[in-house]
Short mmCIF file of C-alpha atoms in Angstrom, two decimals:
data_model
loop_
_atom_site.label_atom_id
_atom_site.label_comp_id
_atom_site.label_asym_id
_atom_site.label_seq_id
_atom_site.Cartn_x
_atom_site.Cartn_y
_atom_site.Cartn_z
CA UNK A 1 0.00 0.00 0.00
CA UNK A 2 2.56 1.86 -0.65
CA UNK A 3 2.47 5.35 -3.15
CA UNK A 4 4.85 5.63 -5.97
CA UNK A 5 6.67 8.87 -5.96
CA UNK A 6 10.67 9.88 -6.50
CA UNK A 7 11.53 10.13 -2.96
CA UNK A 8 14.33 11.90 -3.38
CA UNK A 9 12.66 14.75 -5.35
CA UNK A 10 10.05 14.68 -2.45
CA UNK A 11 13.45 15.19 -0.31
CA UNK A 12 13.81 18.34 -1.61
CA UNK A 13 10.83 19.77 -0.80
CA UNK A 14 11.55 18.54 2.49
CA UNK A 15 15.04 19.85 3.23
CA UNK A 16 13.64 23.61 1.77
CA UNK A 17 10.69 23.08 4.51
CA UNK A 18 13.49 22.33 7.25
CA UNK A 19 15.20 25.42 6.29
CA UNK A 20 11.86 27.45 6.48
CA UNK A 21 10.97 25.84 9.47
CA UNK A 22 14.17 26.17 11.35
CA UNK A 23 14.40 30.44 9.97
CA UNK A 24 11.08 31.03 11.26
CA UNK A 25 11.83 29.29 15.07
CA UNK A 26 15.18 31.56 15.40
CA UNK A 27 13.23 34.96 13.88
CA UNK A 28 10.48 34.30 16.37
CA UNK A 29 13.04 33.52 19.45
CA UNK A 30 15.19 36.54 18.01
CA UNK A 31 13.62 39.15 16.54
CA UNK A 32 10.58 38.64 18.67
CA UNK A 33 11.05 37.15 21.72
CA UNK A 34 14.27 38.66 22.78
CA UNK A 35 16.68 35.65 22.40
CA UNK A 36 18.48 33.14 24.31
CA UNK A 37 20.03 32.77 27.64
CA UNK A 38 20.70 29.34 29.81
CA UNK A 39 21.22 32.15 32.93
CA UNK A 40 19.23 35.39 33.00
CA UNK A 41 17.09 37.03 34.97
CA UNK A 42 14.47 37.99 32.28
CA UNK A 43 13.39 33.87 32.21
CA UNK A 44 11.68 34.59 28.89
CA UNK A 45 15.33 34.22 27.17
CA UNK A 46 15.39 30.88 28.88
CA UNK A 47 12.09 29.92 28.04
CA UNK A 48 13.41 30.76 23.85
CA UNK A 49 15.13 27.37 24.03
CA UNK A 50 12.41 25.15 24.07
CA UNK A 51 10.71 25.90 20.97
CA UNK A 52 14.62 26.17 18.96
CA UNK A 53 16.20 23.06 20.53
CA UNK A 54 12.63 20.54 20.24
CA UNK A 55 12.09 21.96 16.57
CA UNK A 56 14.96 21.80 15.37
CA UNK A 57 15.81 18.91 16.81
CA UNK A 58 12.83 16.38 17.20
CA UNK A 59 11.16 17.57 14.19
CA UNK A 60 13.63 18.83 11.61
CA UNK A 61 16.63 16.91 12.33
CA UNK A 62 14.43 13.42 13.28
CA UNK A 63 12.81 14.32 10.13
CA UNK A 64 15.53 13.77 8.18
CA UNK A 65 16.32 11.07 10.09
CA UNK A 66 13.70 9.12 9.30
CA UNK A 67 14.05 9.46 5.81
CA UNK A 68 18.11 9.00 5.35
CA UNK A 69 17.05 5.38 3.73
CA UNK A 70 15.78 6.77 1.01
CA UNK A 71 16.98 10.75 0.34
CA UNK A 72 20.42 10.10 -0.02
CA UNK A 73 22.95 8.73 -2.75
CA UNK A 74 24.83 6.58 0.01
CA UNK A 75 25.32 2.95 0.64
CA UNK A 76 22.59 1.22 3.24
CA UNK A 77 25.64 0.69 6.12
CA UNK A 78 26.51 4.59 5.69
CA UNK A 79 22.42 5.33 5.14
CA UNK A 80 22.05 3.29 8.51
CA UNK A 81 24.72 5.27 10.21
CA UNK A 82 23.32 7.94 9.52
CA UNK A 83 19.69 7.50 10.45
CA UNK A 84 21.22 6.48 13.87
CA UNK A 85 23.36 9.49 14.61
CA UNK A 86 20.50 12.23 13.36
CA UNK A 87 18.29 10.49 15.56
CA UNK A 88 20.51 10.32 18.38
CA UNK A 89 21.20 14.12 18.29
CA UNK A 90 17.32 14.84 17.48
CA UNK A 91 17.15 13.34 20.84
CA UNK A 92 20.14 15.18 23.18
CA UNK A 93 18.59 18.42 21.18
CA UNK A 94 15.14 17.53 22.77
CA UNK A 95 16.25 16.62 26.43
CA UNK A 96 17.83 20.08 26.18
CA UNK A 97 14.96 21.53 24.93
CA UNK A 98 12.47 19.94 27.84
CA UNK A 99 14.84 20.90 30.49
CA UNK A 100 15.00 25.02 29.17
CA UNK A 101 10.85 24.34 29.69
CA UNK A 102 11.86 23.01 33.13
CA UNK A 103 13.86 25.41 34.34
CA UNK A 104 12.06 28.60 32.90
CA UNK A 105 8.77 26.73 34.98
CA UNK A 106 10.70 26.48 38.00
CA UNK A 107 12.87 29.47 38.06
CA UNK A 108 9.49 31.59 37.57
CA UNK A 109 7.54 29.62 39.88
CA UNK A 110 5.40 28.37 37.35
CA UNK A 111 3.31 24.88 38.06
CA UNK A 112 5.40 22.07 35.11
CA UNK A 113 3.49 18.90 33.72
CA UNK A 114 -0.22 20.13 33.37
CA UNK A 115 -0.83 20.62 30.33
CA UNK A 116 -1.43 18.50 27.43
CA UNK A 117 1.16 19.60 25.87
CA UNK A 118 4.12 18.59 28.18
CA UNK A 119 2.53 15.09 28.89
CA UNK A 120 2.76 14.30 25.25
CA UNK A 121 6.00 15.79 24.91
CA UNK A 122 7.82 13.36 28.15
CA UNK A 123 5.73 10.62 26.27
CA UNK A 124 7.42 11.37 22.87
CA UNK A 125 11.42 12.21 24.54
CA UNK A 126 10.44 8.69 26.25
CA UNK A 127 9.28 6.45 23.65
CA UNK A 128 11.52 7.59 21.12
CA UNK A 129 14.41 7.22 23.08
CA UNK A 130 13.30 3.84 24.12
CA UNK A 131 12.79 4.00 19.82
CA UNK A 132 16.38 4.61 19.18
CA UNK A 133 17.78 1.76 22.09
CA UNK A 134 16.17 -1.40 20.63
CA UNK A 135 16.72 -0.44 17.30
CA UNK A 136 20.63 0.08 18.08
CA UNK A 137 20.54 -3.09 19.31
CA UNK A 138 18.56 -5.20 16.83
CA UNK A 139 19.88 -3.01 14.09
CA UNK A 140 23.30 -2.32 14.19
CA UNK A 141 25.14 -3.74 17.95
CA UNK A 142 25.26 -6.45 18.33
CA UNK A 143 22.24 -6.90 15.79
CA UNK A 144 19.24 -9.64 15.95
CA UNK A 145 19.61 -12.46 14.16
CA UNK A 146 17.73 -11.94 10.25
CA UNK A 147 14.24 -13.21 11.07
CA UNK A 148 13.63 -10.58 14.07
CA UNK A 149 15.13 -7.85 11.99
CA UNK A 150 12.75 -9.00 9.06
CA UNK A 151 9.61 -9.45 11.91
CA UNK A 152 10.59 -6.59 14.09
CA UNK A 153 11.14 -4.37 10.12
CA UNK A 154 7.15 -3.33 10.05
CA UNK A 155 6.74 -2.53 13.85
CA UNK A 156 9.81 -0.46 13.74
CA UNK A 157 8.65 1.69 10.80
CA UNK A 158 5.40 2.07 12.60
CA UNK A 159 5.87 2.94 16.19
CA UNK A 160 8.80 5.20 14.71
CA UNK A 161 5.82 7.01 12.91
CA UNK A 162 3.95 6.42 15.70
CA UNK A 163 6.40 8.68 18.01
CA UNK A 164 6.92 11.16 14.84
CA UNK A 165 3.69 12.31 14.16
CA UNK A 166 2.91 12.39 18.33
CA UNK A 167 6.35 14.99 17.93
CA UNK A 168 5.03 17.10 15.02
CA UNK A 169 1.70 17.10 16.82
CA UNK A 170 3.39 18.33 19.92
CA UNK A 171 5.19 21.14 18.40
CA UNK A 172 2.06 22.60 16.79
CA UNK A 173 0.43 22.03 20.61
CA UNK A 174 3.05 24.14 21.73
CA UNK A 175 3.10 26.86 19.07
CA UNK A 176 -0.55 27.26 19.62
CA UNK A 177 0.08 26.97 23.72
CA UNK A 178 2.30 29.53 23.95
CA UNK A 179 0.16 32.18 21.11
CA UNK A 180 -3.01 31.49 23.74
CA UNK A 181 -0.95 32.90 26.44
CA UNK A 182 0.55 35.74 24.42
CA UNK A 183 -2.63 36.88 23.41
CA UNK A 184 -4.39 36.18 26.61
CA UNK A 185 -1.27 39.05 27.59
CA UNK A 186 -2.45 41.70 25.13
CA UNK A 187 -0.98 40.64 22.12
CA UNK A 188 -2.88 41.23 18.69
CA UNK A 189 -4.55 38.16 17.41
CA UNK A 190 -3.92 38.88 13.78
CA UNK A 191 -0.67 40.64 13.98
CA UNK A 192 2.18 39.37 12.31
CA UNK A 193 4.00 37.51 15.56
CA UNK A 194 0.11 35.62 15.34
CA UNK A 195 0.98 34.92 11.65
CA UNK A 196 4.45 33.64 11.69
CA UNK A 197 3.71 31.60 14.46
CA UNK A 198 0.04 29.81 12.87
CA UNK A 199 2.35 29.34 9.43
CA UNK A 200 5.36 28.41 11.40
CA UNK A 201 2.86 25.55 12.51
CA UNK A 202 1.50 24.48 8.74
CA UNK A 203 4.77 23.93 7.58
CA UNK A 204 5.31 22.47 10.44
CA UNK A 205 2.65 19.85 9.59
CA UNK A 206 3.52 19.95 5.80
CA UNK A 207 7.25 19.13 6.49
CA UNK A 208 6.02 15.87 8.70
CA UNK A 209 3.73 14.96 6.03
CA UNK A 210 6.27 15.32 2.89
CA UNK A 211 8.38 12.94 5.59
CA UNK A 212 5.93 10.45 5.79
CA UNK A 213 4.95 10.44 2.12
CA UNK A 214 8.42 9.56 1.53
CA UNK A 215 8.35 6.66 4.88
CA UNK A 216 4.69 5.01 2.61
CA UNK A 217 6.14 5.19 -0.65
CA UNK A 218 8.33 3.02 -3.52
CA UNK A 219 10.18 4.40 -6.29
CA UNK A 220 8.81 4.22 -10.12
CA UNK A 221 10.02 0.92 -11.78
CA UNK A 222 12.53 2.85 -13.82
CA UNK A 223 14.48 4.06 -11.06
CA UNK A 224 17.29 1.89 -10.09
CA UNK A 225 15.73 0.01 -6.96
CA UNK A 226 19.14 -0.44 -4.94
CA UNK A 227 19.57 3.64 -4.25
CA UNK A 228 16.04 4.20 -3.68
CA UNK A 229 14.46 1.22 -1.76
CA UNK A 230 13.21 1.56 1.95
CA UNK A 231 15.44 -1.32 3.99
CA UNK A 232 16.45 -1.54 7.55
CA UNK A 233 17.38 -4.97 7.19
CA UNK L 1 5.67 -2.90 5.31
CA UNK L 2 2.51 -3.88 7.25
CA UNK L 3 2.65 -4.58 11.09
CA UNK L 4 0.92 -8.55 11.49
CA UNK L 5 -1.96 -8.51 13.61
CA UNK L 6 -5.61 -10.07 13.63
CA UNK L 7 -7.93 -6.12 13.00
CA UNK L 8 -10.89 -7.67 14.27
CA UNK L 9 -9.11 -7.93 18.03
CA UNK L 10 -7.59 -4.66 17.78
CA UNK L 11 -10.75 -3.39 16.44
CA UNK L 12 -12.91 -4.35 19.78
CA UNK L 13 -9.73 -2.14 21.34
CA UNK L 14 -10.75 0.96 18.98
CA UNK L 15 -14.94 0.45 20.01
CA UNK L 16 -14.00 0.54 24.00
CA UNK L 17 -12.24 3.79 23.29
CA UNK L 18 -14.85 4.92 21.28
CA UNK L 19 -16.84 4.31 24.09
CA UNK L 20 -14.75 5.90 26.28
CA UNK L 21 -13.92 9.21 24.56
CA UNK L 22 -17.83 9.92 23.31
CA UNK L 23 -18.87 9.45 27.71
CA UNK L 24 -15.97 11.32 28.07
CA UNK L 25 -16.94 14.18 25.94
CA UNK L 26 -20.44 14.11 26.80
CA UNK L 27 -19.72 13.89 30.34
CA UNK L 28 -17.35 17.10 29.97
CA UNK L 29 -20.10 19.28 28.24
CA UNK L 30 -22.80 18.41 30.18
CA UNK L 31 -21.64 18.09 34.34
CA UNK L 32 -18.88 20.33 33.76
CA UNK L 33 -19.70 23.09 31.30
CA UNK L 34 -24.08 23.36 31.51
CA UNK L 35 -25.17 21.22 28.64
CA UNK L 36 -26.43 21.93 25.04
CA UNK L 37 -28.46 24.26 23.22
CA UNK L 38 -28.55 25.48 19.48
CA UNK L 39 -30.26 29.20 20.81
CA UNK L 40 -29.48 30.53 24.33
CA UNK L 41 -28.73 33.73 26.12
CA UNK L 42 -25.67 32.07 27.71
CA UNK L 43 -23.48 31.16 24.71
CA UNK L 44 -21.41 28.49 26.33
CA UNK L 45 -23.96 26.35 25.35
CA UNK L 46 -24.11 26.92 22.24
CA UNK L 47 -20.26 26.35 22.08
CA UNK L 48 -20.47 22.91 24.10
CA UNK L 49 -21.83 21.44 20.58
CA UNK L 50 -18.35 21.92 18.96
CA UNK L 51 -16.28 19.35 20.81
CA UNK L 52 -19.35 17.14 20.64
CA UNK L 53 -20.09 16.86 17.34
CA UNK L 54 -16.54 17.35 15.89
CA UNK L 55 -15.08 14.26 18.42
CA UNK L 56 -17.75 12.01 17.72
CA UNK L 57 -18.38 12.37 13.96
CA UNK L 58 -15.07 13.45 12.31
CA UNK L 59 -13.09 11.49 15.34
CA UNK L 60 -14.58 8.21 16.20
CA UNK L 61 -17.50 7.76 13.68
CA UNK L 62 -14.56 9.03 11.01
CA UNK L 63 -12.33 6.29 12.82
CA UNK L 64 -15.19 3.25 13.02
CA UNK L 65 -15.50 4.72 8.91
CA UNK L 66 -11.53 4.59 8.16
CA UNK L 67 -11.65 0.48 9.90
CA UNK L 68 -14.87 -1.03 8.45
CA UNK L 69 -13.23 -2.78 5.84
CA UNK L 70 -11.13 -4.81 8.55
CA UNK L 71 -13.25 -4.54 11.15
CA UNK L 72 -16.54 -5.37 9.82
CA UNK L 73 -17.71 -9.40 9.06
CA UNK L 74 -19.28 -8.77 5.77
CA UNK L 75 -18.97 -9.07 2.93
CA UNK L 76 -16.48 -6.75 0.78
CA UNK L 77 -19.85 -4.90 -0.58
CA UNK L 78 -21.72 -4.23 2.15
CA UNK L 79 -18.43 -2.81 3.85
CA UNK L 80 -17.92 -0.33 1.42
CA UNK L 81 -21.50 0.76 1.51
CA UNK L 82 -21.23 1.14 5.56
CA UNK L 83 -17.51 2.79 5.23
CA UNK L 84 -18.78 5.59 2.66
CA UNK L 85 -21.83 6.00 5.10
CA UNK L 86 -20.58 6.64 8.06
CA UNK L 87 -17.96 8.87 6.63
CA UNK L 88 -20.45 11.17 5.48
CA UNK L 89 -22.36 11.09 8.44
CA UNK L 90 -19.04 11.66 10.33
CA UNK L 91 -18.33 14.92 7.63
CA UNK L 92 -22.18 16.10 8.54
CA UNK L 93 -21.45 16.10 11.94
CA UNK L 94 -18.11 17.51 11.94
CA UNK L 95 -19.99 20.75 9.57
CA UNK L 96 -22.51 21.22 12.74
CA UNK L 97 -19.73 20.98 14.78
CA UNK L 98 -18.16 23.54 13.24
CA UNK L 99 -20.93 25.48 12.46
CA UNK L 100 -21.93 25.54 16.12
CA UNK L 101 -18.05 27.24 17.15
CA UNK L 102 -18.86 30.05 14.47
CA UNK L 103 -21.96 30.41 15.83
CA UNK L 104 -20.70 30.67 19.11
CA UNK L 105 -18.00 33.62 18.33
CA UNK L 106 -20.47 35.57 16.37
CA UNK L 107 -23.12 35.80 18.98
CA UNK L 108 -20.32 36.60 21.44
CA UNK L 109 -18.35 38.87 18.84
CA UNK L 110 -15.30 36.46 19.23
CA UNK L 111 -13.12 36.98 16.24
CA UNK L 112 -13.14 33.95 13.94
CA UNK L 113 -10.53 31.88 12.33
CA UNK L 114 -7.44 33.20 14.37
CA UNK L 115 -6.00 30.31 15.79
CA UNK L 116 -4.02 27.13 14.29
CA UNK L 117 -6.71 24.69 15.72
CA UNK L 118 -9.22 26.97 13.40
CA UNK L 119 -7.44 27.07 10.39
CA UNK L 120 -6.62 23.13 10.43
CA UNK L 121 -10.11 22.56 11.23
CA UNK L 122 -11.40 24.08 8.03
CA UNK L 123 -8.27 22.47 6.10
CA UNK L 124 -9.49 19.08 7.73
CA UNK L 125 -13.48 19.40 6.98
CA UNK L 126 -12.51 20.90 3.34
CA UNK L 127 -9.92 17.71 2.67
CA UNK L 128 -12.23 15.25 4.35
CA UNK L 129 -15.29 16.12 1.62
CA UNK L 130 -12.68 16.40 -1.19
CA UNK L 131 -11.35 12.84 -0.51
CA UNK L 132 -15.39 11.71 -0.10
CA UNK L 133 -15.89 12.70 -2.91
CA UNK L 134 -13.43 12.11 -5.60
CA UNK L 135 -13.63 8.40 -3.86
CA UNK L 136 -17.31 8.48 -4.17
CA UNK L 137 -16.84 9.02 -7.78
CA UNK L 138 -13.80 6.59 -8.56
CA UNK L 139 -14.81 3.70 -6.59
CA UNK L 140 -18.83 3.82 -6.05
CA UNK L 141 -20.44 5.82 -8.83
CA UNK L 142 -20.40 5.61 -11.39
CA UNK L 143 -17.01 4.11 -10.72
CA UNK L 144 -13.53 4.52 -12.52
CA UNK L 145 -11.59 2.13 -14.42
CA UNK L 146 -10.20 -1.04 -12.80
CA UNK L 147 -6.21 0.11 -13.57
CA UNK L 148 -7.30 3.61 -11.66
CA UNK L 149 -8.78 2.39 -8.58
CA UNK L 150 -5.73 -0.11 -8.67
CA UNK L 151 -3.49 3.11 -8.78
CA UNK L 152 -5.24 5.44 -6.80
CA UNK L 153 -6.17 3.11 -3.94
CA UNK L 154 -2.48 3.80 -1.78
CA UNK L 155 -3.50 7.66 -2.42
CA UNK L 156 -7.15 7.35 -1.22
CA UNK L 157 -5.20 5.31 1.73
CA UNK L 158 -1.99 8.45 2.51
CA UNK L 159 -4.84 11.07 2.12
CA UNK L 160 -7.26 9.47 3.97
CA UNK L 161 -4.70 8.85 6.55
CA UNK L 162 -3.59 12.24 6.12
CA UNK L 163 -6.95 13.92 6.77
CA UNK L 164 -7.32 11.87 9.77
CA UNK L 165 -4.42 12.40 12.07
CA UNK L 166 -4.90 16.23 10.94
CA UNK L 167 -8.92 15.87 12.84
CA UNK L 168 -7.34 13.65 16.04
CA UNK L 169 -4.37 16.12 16.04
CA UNK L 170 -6.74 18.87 15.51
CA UNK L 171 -9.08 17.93 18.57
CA UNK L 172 -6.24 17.57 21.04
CA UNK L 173 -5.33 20.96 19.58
CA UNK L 174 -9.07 22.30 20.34
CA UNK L 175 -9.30 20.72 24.11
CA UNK L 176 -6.21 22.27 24.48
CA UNK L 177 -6.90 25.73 23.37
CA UNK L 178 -10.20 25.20 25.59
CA UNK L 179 -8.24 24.05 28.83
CA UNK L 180 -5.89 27.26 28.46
CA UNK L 181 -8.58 29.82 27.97
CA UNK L 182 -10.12 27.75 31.24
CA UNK L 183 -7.38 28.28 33.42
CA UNK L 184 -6.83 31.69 32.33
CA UNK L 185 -10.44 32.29 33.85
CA UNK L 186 -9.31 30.57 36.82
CA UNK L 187 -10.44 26.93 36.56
CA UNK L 188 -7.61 24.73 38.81
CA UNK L 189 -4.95 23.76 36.68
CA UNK L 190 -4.65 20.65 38.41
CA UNK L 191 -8.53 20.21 39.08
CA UNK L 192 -11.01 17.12 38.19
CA UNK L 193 -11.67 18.93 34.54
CA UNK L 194 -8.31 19.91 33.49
CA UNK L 195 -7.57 15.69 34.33
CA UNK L 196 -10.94 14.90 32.31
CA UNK L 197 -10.09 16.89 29.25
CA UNK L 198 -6.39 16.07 29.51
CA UNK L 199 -7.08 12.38 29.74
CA UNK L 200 -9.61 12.83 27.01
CA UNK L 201 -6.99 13.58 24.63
CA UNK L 202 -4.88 10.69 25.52
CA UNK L 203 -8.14 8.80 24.78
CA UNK L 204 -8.31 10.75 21.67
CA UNK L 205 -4.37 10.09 20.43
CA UNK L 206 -5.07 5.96 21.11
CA UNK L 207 -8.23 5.45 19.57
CA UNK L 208 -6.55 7.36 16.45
CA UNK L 209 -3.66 5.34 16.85
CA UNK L 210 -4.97 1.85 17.43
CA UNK L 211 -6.69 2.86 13.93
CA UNK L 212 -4.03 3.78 12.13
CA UNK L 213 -2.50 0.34 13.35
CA UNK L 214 -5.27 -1.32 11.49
CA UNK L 215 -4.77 0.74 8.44
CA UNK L 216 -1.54 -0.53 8.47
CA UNK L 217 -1.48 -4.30 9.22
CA UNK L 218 -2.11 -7.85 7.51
CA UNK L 219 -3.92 -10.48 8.79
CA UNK L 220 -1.72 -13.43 10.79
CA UNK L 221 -0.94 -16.05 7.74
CA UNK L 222 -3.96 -18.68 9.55
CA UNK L 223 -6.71 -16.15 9.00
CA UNK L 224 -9.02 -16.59 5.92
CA UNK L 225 -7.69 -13.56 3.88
CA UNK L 226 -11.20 -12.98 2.32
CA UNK L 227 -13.02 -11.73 5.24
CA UNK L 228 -10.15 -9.91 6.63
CA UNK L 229 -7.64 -8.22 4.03
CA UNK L 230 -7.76 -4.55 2.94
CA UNK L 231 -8.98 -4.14 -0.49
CA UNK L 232 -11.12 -0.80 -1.66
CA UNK L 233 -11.02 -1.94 -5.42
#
């Protein structure tokens, strides 16, 4: 069930949406948020690294990730390495990101874990963590024997989309989180930090779903299968 | 790349949440937030037919819709009948639904159509009748050619999917936005309905997810393919 696209055209549309993406996170932080700080005593500049390091990370750099397989020229042991190492750093990026949310909650006395939001996002640093471990070891040390790689293949792919699409969900919880509260605070529903924020979260969406069009699909026949073909294995 | 598993059993898993999430929602509007009415002086309840109508039609009866073909006993007929069915119903619904939130802002001069969960609710009730209905056309009446429902059938499948982790994303989105606006008016962040809505959306994300695992499985080798495999053609 699988659609029949060029995946690595697809690609492109999905690198140019991490680069749109990842602009429109630092000009909000920046230009109107005030920027970063890990110490400060204006806790908003702490706050600014939860939405840059989850994004960026989670999101953008799992993204590509997730589709190393099949978006670039390399050999399936380099491919592999790849998808590994992405995904490892998509994860440090979002522990760093949920602690900022942490400690900006804490240092401003602000309750943590009630809101929808942050109980998806510990379930998605969780499960995709747990994501990464058994496919490390089934996958590449010291590897499963053929049959449970084969077997395990399907479940893999699918609780991997499983914790993807719970992280692109989250982020668009957040974006639209954190505009409530702004604009509970005065600020103008249709003004342009409202805008870039609401299309910050559709390409959000549209980068997630250009990644999983390229998880569910196979290459035309006339494209040489070895480059292009989806395989953990 | 399908995940094995026998739908029917997983399907009795999507029904209890069904169950669940619709008591759930009902039990939120009514004991918590005063109940239902299409005209009123107090416009809450007016708005309490939005989450309503938009979780139980484009949600669950969109999810019991998306299934049918694995979940159901009959035959491959009379499953397609039932899965076009309810999906309309589910679409009718979600247009009250939706209806009833406009209605809501207008009589309370709310702006409309400023937040993220707005604008992907209109992109989810627009895509939903698009895919109805080119479907409609190509594979009930008058019915396209046997090579294009062959070829279309993983589309109507990644759209259809598409569409439908866009409405469960979109309601988590919604009793999100709802909760905040809540607990800016006061209501205890920690409370009995901040945990009912919060835990509603966890509902929510399984239900949608235990579907999406039927979408994407095969029947166990031993199971008589006929009654249970996934085929729209």
């Amino acid at each position: 069930m699988s659609v029949v696209i060029n995946a690595r055209m697809v690609a492109f549309a999905v690198h140019a949406l991490a680069v749109v993406a990842s602009v429109m996170v630092f000009v909000w932080s920046i230009c109107y948020r005030g920027g970063f700080a890990w110490e400060s005593t204006s806790k908003t500049l702490i706050f600014n690294l939860h939405p840059v390091l989850t994004l960026t990370g989670l999101v953008i750099l799992g993204g590509e990730a997730t589709i190393s397989y099949k978006s670039l020229p390399f050999e399936k042991r380099v491919n592999k390495l790849i998808h590994l190492v992405l995904h490892a750093i998509a994860i440090i990026l979002g522990i760093l990101g949920i602690y900022a949310a942490f400690k900006h909650h804490n240092e401003k006395h602000i309750p943590n874990l009630y809101t929808i939001h942050s109980w998806v996002g510990i379930g998605v640093i969780v499960l995709y963590a747990l994501q990464w471990l058994y496919s490390f070891i089934v996958y590449f040390f010291p590897g499963g024997s053929s049959a449970l790689r084969r077997d395990l293949l399907p479940w893999h792919v699918f609780l991997g989309v499983f914790v993807y699409v719970l992280a692109v969900g989250n982020s668009v919880l957040g974006f639209l989180e954190k505009l409530t509260f702004l604009e509970k605070s005065g600020l103008d529903k249709f003004g342009s930090e409202a805008f870039l924020v609401n299309f910050m979260a559709i390409i959000t969406i549209l980068f997630g779903t250009f990644v999983l069009l390229i998880v569910y699909s196979k290459s035309p026949p006339s494209v040489e299968e070895d480059n292009y073909s989806y395989s953990a294995i």
